[in-house]
Tab-separated table of C-alpha atoms in Angstrom:
chain	number	residue	atom	x	y	z
A	10	UNK	CA	98.654	102.751	128.640
A	11	UNK	CA	95.958	105.019	127.242
A	12	UNK	CA	93.674	107.520	128.944
A	13	UNK	CA	90.039	106.994	129.841
A	14	UNK	CA	87.471	109.755	129.182
A	15	UNK	CA	87.552	110.506	132.922
A	16	UNK	CA	91.333	110.971	132.903
A	17	UNK	CA	91.139	113.205	129.836
A	18	UNK	CA	88.461	115.248	131.585
A	19	UNK	CA	90.661	115.629	134.666
A	20	UNK	CA	93.514	116.994	132.544
A	21	UNK	CA	91.168	119.354	130.714
A	22	UNK	CA	89.447	120.592	133.863
A	23	UNK	CA	92.786	121.256	135.554
A	24	UNK	CA	93.812	123.441	132.622
A	25	UNK	CA	90.472	125.266	132.387
A	26	UNK	CA	90.367	125.940	136.125
A	27	UNK	CA	94.002	127.010	136.159
A	28	UNK	CA	93.401	129.543	133.387
A	29	UNK	CA	90.218	130.815	135.115
A	30	UNK	CA	87.738	129.974	132.367
A	31	UNK	CA	84.008	130.561	133.018
A	32	UNK	CA	82.068	127.303	133.373
A	33	UNK	CA	78.599	127.334	131.819
A	34	UNK	CA	77.548	123.683	131.980
A	35	UNK	CA	79.204	120.481	133.141
A	36	UNK	CA	78.421	116.757	133.182
A	37	UNK	CA	80.478	113.547	133.498
A	38	UNK	CA	80.758	113.573	129.697
A	39	UNK	CA	81.323	117.231	128.742
A	40	UNK	CA	81.969	120.772	129.870
A	41	UNK	CA	80.813	124.016	128.255
A	42	UNK	CA	83.033	127.013	128.977
A	43	UNK	CA	83.663	130.585	127.984
A	44	UNK	CA	87.418	130.837	127.641
A	45	UNK	CA	89.435	133.268	129.686
A	46	UNK	CA	91.692	135.692	127.770
A	47	UNK	CA	94.709	133.541	128.657
A	48	UNK	CA	93.089	130.320	127.394
A	49	UNK	CA	91.711	132.046	124.287
A	50	UNK	CA	95.198	133.267	123.363
A	51	UNK	CA	96.661	129.788	123.825
A	52	UNK	CA	93.943	127.738	122.119
A	53	UNK	CA	92.180	129.710	119.378
A	54	UNK	CA	95.021	130.916	117.129
A	55	UNK	CA	93.771	134.507	116.843
A	56	UNK	CA	97.008	136.550	117.005
A	57	UNK	CA	95.651	139.430	114.889
A	58	UNK	CA	92.564	139.807	117.081
A	59	UNK	CA	94.577	139.812	120.290
A	60	UNK	CA	97.088	142.204	118.752
A	61	UNK	CA	94.189	144.577	118.010
A	62	UNK	CA	92.839	144.233	121.565
A	63	UNK	CA	96.241	144.963	123.085
A	64	UNK	CA	96.871	147.962	120.801
A	65	UNK	CA	93.482	149.582	121.281
A	66	UNK	CA	92.635	148.507	124.817
A	67	UNK	CA	89.264	147.176	123.608
A	68	UNK	CA	87.272	144.835	125.842
A	69	UNK	CA	88.137	141.290	124.668
A	70	UNK	CA	85.426	138.896	123.503
A	71	UNK	CA	86.551	135.325	124.074
A	72	UNK	CA	85.170	132.215	122.395
A	73	UNK	CA	83.015	129.524	123.981
A	74	UNK	CA	83.349	125.766	123.540
A	75	UNK	CA	81.620	122.564	124.505
A	76	UNK	CA	84.406	120.044	125.105
A	77	UNK	CA	83.075	116.476	124.929
A	78	UNK	CA	85.100	113.703	126.608
A	79	UNK	CA	82.789	110.748	125.917
A	80	UNK	CA	81.112	111.494	122.548
A	81	UNK	CA	78.984	108.343	122.455
A	82	UNK	CA	77.487	108.813	125.913
A	83	UNK	CA	77.114	112.569	125.439
A	84	UNK	CA	75.177	112.092	122.187
A	85	UNK	CA	72.880	109.552	123.873
A	86	UNK	CA	72.140	111.994	126.682
A	87	UNK	CA	71.479	114.858	124.282
A	88	UNK	CA	69.160	112.668	122.240
A	89	UNK	CA	67.295	111.671	125.404
A	90	UNK	CA	66.915	115.337	126.360
A	91	UNK	CA	65.619	116.139	122.903
A	92	UNK	CA	63.123	113.280	122.979
A	93	UNK	CA	61.794	114.262	126.409
A	94	UNK	CA	61.602	118.016	125.708
A	95	UNK	CA	58.101	119.405	125.038
A	96	UNK	CA	57.452	120.014	121.366
A	97	UNK	CA	57.143	123.635	120.311
A	98	UNK	CA	54.091	124.904	118.512
A	99	UNK	CA	54.353	123.421	115.036
A	100	UNK	CA	53.034	126.543	113.257
A	101	UNK	CA	55.416	128.915	115.065
A	102	UNK	CA	58.378	126.590	114.625
A	103	UNK	CA	57.533	126.261	110.922
A	104	UNK	CA	58.045	129.994	110.430
A	105	UNK	CA	60.527	130.924	113.152
A	106	UNK	CA	62.457	127.714	113.815
A	107	UNK	CA	63.164	126.027	117.132
A	108	UNK	CA	64.728	127.860	120.049
A	109	UNK	CA	68.396	127.035	120.754
A	110	UNK	CA	69.085	124.947	123.837
A	111	UNK	CA	72.281	126.792	124.804
A	112	UNK	CA	72.934	130.531	125.052
A	113	UNK	CA	75.121	132.179	122.450
A	114	UNK	CA	77.980	133.548	124.542
A	115	UNK	CA	80.838	135.507	123.012
A	116	UNK	CA	81.342	135.937	119.298
A	117	UNK	CA	79.555	133.322	117.218
A	118	UNK	CA	78.114	130.038	118.336
A	119	UNK	CA	79.299	127.664	121.027
A	120	UNK	CA	81.539	125.266	119.175
A	121	UNK	CA	81.625	121.569	120.007
A	122	UNK	CA	84.920	119.691	120.113
A	123	UNK	CA	85.435	116.042	121.012
A	124	UNK	CA	88.488	115.845	123.273
A	125	UNK	CA	89.757	112.274	123.545
A	126	UNK	CA	93.169	110.708	124.010
A	127	UNK	CA	95.227	111.416	120.896
A	128	UNK	CA	93.147	114.413	119.789
A	129	UNK	CA	94.911	117.561	118.615
A	130	UNK	CA	93.088	119.684	121.204
A	131	UNK	CA	94.378	117.575	124.106
A	132	UNK	CA	97.887	117.810	122.672
A	133	UNK	CA	97.451	121.581	122.444
A	134	UNK	CA	96.439	121.696	126.120
A	135	UNK	CA	99.548	119.739	127.076
A	136	UNK	CA	101.752	122.030	124.993
A	137	UNK	CA	100.233	125.122	126.642
A	138	UNK	CA	100.693	123.618	130.101
A	139	UNK	CA	104.274	122.706	129.251
A	140	UNK	CA	105.052	126.265	128.133
A	141	UNK	CA	103.397	127.861	131.167
A	142	UNK	CA	104.662	125.483	133.822
A	143	UNK	CA	107.163	122.964	132.513
A	144	UNK	CA	108.569	122.433	136.009
A	145	UNK	CA	106.517	122.468	139.220
A	146	UNK	CA	107.859	123.250	142.686
A	147	UNK	CA	105.411	122.048	145.321
A	148	UNK	CA	105.269	121.302	149.032
A	149	UNK	CA	103.007	118.975	150.970
A	150	UNK	CA	100.906	121.136	153.261
A	151	UNK	CA	101.185	120.027	156.914
A	152	UNK	CA	98.227	119.363	159.162
A	153	UNK	CA	97.147	121.847	161.807
A	154	UNK	CA	98.673	119.529	164.430
A	155	UNK	CA	102.071	119.650	162.717
A	156	UNK	CA	101.972	123.426	162.413
A	157	UNK	CA	101.453	123.734	166.156
A	158	UNK	CA	104.113	121.264	167.302
A	159	UNK	CA	107.517	122.289	168.634
A	160	UNK	CA	109.541	120.028	166.326
A	161	UNK	CA	109.876	120.651	162.599
A	162	UNK	CA	108.840	117.921	160.170
A	163	UNK	CA	111.371	116.310	157.837
A	164	UNK	CA	110.497	116.713	154.157
A	165	UNK	CA	111.953	114.529	151.417
A	166	UNK	CA	112.498	116.055	147.950
A	167	UNK	CA	111.244	113.982	144.992
A	168	UNK	CA	111.810	114.568	141.299
A	169	UNK	CA	108.765	113.612	139.249
A	170	UNK	CA	108.864	113.398	135.451
A	171	UNK	CA	105.999	112.683	133.072
A	172	UNK	CA	107.427	110.778	130.097
A	173	UNK	CA	105.757	110.215	126.746
A	174	UNK	CA	106.671	107.025	124.892
A	175	UNK	CA	105.875	107.067	121.177
A	176	UNK	CA	105.685	103.739	119.338
A	177	UNK	CA	105.511	104.456	115.618
A	178	UNK	CA	105.495	102.497	112.370
A	179	UNK	CA	102.753	102.805	109.742
A	180	UNK	CA	100.510	103.364	112.783
A	181	UNK	CA	101.303	105.353	115.925
A	182	UNK	CA	100.657	104.822	119.621
A	183	UNK	CA	101.524	107.055	122.571
A	184	UNK	CA	101.694	106.175	126.255
A	185	UNK	CA	102.279	108.367	129.319
A	186	UNK	CA	104.388	107.360	132.316
A	187	UNK	CA	104.615	109.535	135.455
A	188	UNK	CA	107.627	108.392	137.488
A	189	UNK	CA	109.195	109.809	140.650
A	190	UNK	CA	112.515	109.337	142.428
A	191	UNK	CA	113.580	110.366	145.925
A	192	UNK	CA	116.603	112.659	145.862
A	193	UNK	CA	117.475	111.357	149.329
A	194	UNK	CA	117.242	107.565	148.977
A	195	UNK	CA	117.090	107.055	145.204
A	196	UNK	CA	113.863	105.040	145.553
A	197	UNK	CA	111.765	105.056	142.379
A	198	UNK	CA	107.971	105.321	142.601
A	199	UNK	CA	105.815	104.268	139.650
A	200	UNK	CA	103.146	105.295	139.035
A	201	UNK	CA	104.151	108.428	140.933
A	202	UNK	CA	100.550	109.788	141.189
A	203	UNK	CA	99.811	106.911	143.598
A	204	UNK	CA	102.286	108.456	146.048
A	205	UNK	CA	100.711	111.889	145.610
A	206	UNK	CA	97.104	110.722	145.906
A	207	UNK	CA	95.288	112.642	148.607
A	208	UNK	CA	98.327	114.797	149.430
A	209	UNK	CA	97.522	118.545	149.646
A	210	UNK	CA	100.176	120.363	147.607
A	211	UNK	CA	100.960	124.048	147.308
A	212	UNK	CA	103.821	126.178	145.965
A	213	UNK	CA	103.910	127.921	149.350
A	214	UNK	CA	106.735	126.874	151.694
A	215	UNK	CA	105.087	125.567	154.885
A	216	UNK	CA	106.123	126.657	158.349
A	217	UNK	CA	107.895	124.402	160.816
A	218	UNK	CA	109.529	122.018	158.314
A	219	UNK	CA	113.056	121.236	157.158
A	220	UNK	CA	114.227	119.688	153.883
A	221	UNK	CA	116.415	116.613	154.105
A	222	UNK	CA	119.758	116.944	152.258
A	223	UNK	CA	119.754	115.321	148.824
A	224	UNK	CA	122.194	112.570	147.952
A	225	UNK	CA	121.353	112.808	144.230
A	226	UNK	CA	121.659	115.872	142.025
A	227	UNK	CA	118.793	116.701	139.687
A	228	UNK	CA	120.877	115.559	136.710
A	229	UNK	CA	121.675	112.225	138.385
A	230	UNK	CA	118.021	111.731	139.351
A	231	UNK	CA	116.849	112.506	135.803
A	232	UNK	CA	119.391	110.037	134.380
A	233	UNK	CA	118.174	107.381	136.828
A	234	UNK	CA	114.555	107.890	135.770
A	235	UNK	CA	115.491	107.753	132.097
A	236	UNK	CA	117.373	104.489	132.714
A	237	UNK	CA	114.359	103.139	134.606
A	238	UNK	CA	112.067	104.015	131.699
A	239	UNK	CA	114.467	102.435	129.206
A	240	UNK	CA	114.292	99.181	131.187
A	241	UNK	CA	110.501	99.411	131.367
A	242	UNK	CA	110.234	99.893	127.614
A	243	UNK	CA	112.641	97.010	126.984
A	244	UNK	CA	110.216	94.660	128.777
A	245	UNK	CA	107.249	95.644	126.621
A	246	UNK	CA	105.590	93.307	124.164
A	247	UNK	CA	107.107	94.153	120.790
A	248	UNK	CA	104.819	91.959	118.734
A	249	UNK	CA	103.618	95.143	117.020
A	250	UNK	CA	107.186	95.815	115.828
A	251	UNK	CA	107.550	92.314	114.369
A	252	UNK	CA	104.242	92.733	112.556
A	253	UNK	CA	105.390	96.128	111.253
A	254	UNK	CA	108.594	94.593	109.860
A	255	UNK	CA	106.552	91.883	108.158
A	256	UNK	CA	104.397	94.546	106.515
A	257	UNK	CA	107.571	96.440	105.565
A	258	UNK	CA	109.051	93.373	103.860
A	259	UNK	CA	105.795	92.821	101.988
A	260	UNK	CA	105.715	96.440	100.793
A	261	UNK	CA	109.376	96.337	99.724
A	262	UNK	CA	108.725	93.104	97.822
A	263	UNK	CA	105.855	94.788	95.935
A	264	UNK	CA	108.084	97.766	95.085
A	265	UNK	CA	110.923	95.512	93.895
A	266	UNK	CA	108.527	93.492	91.763
A	267	UNK	CA	107.182	96.696	90.187
A	268	UNK	CA	110.670	97.925	89.295
A	269	UNK	CA	112.049	94.517	88.257
A	270	UNK	CA	111.377	95.002	84.540
A	271	UNK	CA	111.961	98.751	84.649
A	272	UNK	CA	115.509	98.181	85.911
A	273	UNK	CA	116.290	96.330	82.679
A	274	UNK	CA	116.164	99.629	80.784
A	275	UNK	CA	119.058	99.641	78.247
A	276	UNK	CA	119.374	103.434	78.157
A	277	UNK	CA	121.913	104.331	80.864
A	278	UNK	CA	120.511	107.818	81.468
A	279	UNK	CA	116.955	106.548	81.916
A	280	UNK	CA	118.209	103.617	83.989
A	281	UNK	CA	119.965	105.994	86.424
A	282	UNK	CA	116.731	107.924	86.927
A	283	UNK	CA	114.762	104.690	87.489
A	284	UNK	CA	117.338	103.457	90.001
A	285	UNK	CA	117.094	106.717	91.925
A	286	UNK	CA	113.317	106.539	91.913
A	287	UNK	CA	113.425	102.920	93.085
A	288	UNK	CA	115.808	103.766	95.926
A	289	UNK	CA	113.634	106.697	96.990
A	290	UNK	CA	110.515	104.532	97.076
A	291	UNK	CA	112.289	101.925	99.208
A	292	UNK	CA	113.645	104.628	101.541
A	293	UNK	CA	110.240	106.296	101.978
A	294	UNK	CA	108.516	102.964	102.633
A	295	UNK	CA	111.190	101.906	105.117
A	296	UNK	CA	110.813	105.197	106.998
A	297	UNK	CA	107.029	104.730	107.121
A	298	UNK	CA	106.966	101.090	108.263
A	299	UNK	CA	110.190	100.667	110.274
A	300	UNK	CA	109.211	100.430	113.987
A	301	UNK	CA	110.546	103.245	116.159
A	302	UNK	CA	110.319	104.028	119.882
A	303	UNK	CA	110.927	107.568	121.118
A	304	UNK	CA	110.952	108.644	124.767
A	305	UNK	CA	110.571	112.294	125.762
A	306	UNK	CA	109.878	114.243	128.946
A	307	UNK	CA	106.660	116.276	128.837
A	308	UNK	CA	106.847	117.975	132.211
A	309	UNK	CA	108.577	117.609	135.558
A	310	UNK	CA	108.371	118.822	139.116
A	311	UNK	CA	110.061	118.893	142.507
A	312	UNK	CA	107.734	117.570	145.192
A	313	UNK	CA	108.639	118.027	148.839
A	314	UNK	CA	106.814	115.342	150.824
A	315	UNK	CA	106.758	114.196	154.436
A	316	UNK	CA	109.615	111.757	154.959
A	317	UNK	CA	108.992	107.980	155.284
A	318	UNK	CA	106.110	107.963	152.788
């Protein structure tokens, strides 16, 4: 599983809206924003500047970015805009240059960054979101009809966990899995977002509801989801791992061939150093090529949903 440009954009927009950034321009392929103070602190690595602002009480100047989610399509659109734009007076432009298409907001220029699956900026967004809200606590908001009825609605608590599976050898691949489990029945829902689709959620406890008693503790539910993910990963196609081991054997054979004559060194002191070097090379190569799978939880949440979903 990877992420499409649209899915990356959804993640990015959720973060930017949640941190109250100022939107300047938006299209299906990009968004240009002036960062809020909160987002600037989390994304721009300017601790000395923000320390100065906090000490002096100065008005902060945040940076602006154009985040591009589909670089190829965005570049085509920009080229089309450029081709269709009226040409400026050639004499004036010769001496004064062409006018910029975007305003210069905040200190410096508006910086462009391509944000795609696997990019460092997307990982930074996830890390910031994990630090700010590693565990959600949300309730399905009832309809107006439910709020006015005499009988309270039964809500079922669900634990949802977003797992990241890392498949690594001499190349690396990451996949995201969002899985949920009912604390009442133990039923597992994957992909969990399908169950949440179209459901209005809020951290506010609704009126006229009651929460069904849980039969699973959070620890038991988390263990069940981890076991579920372990089974899912066990059923994956591991052809990539077999290919990685083949490449590992080839690399080790090349290393052994290189050291074959060197290991015939008659001087014991030199031979000991060569043996150590040979072992280190084999160890480093094995670490690089040996296939590994690592599963970790990125974020989690308790979702209280209408029963019998």
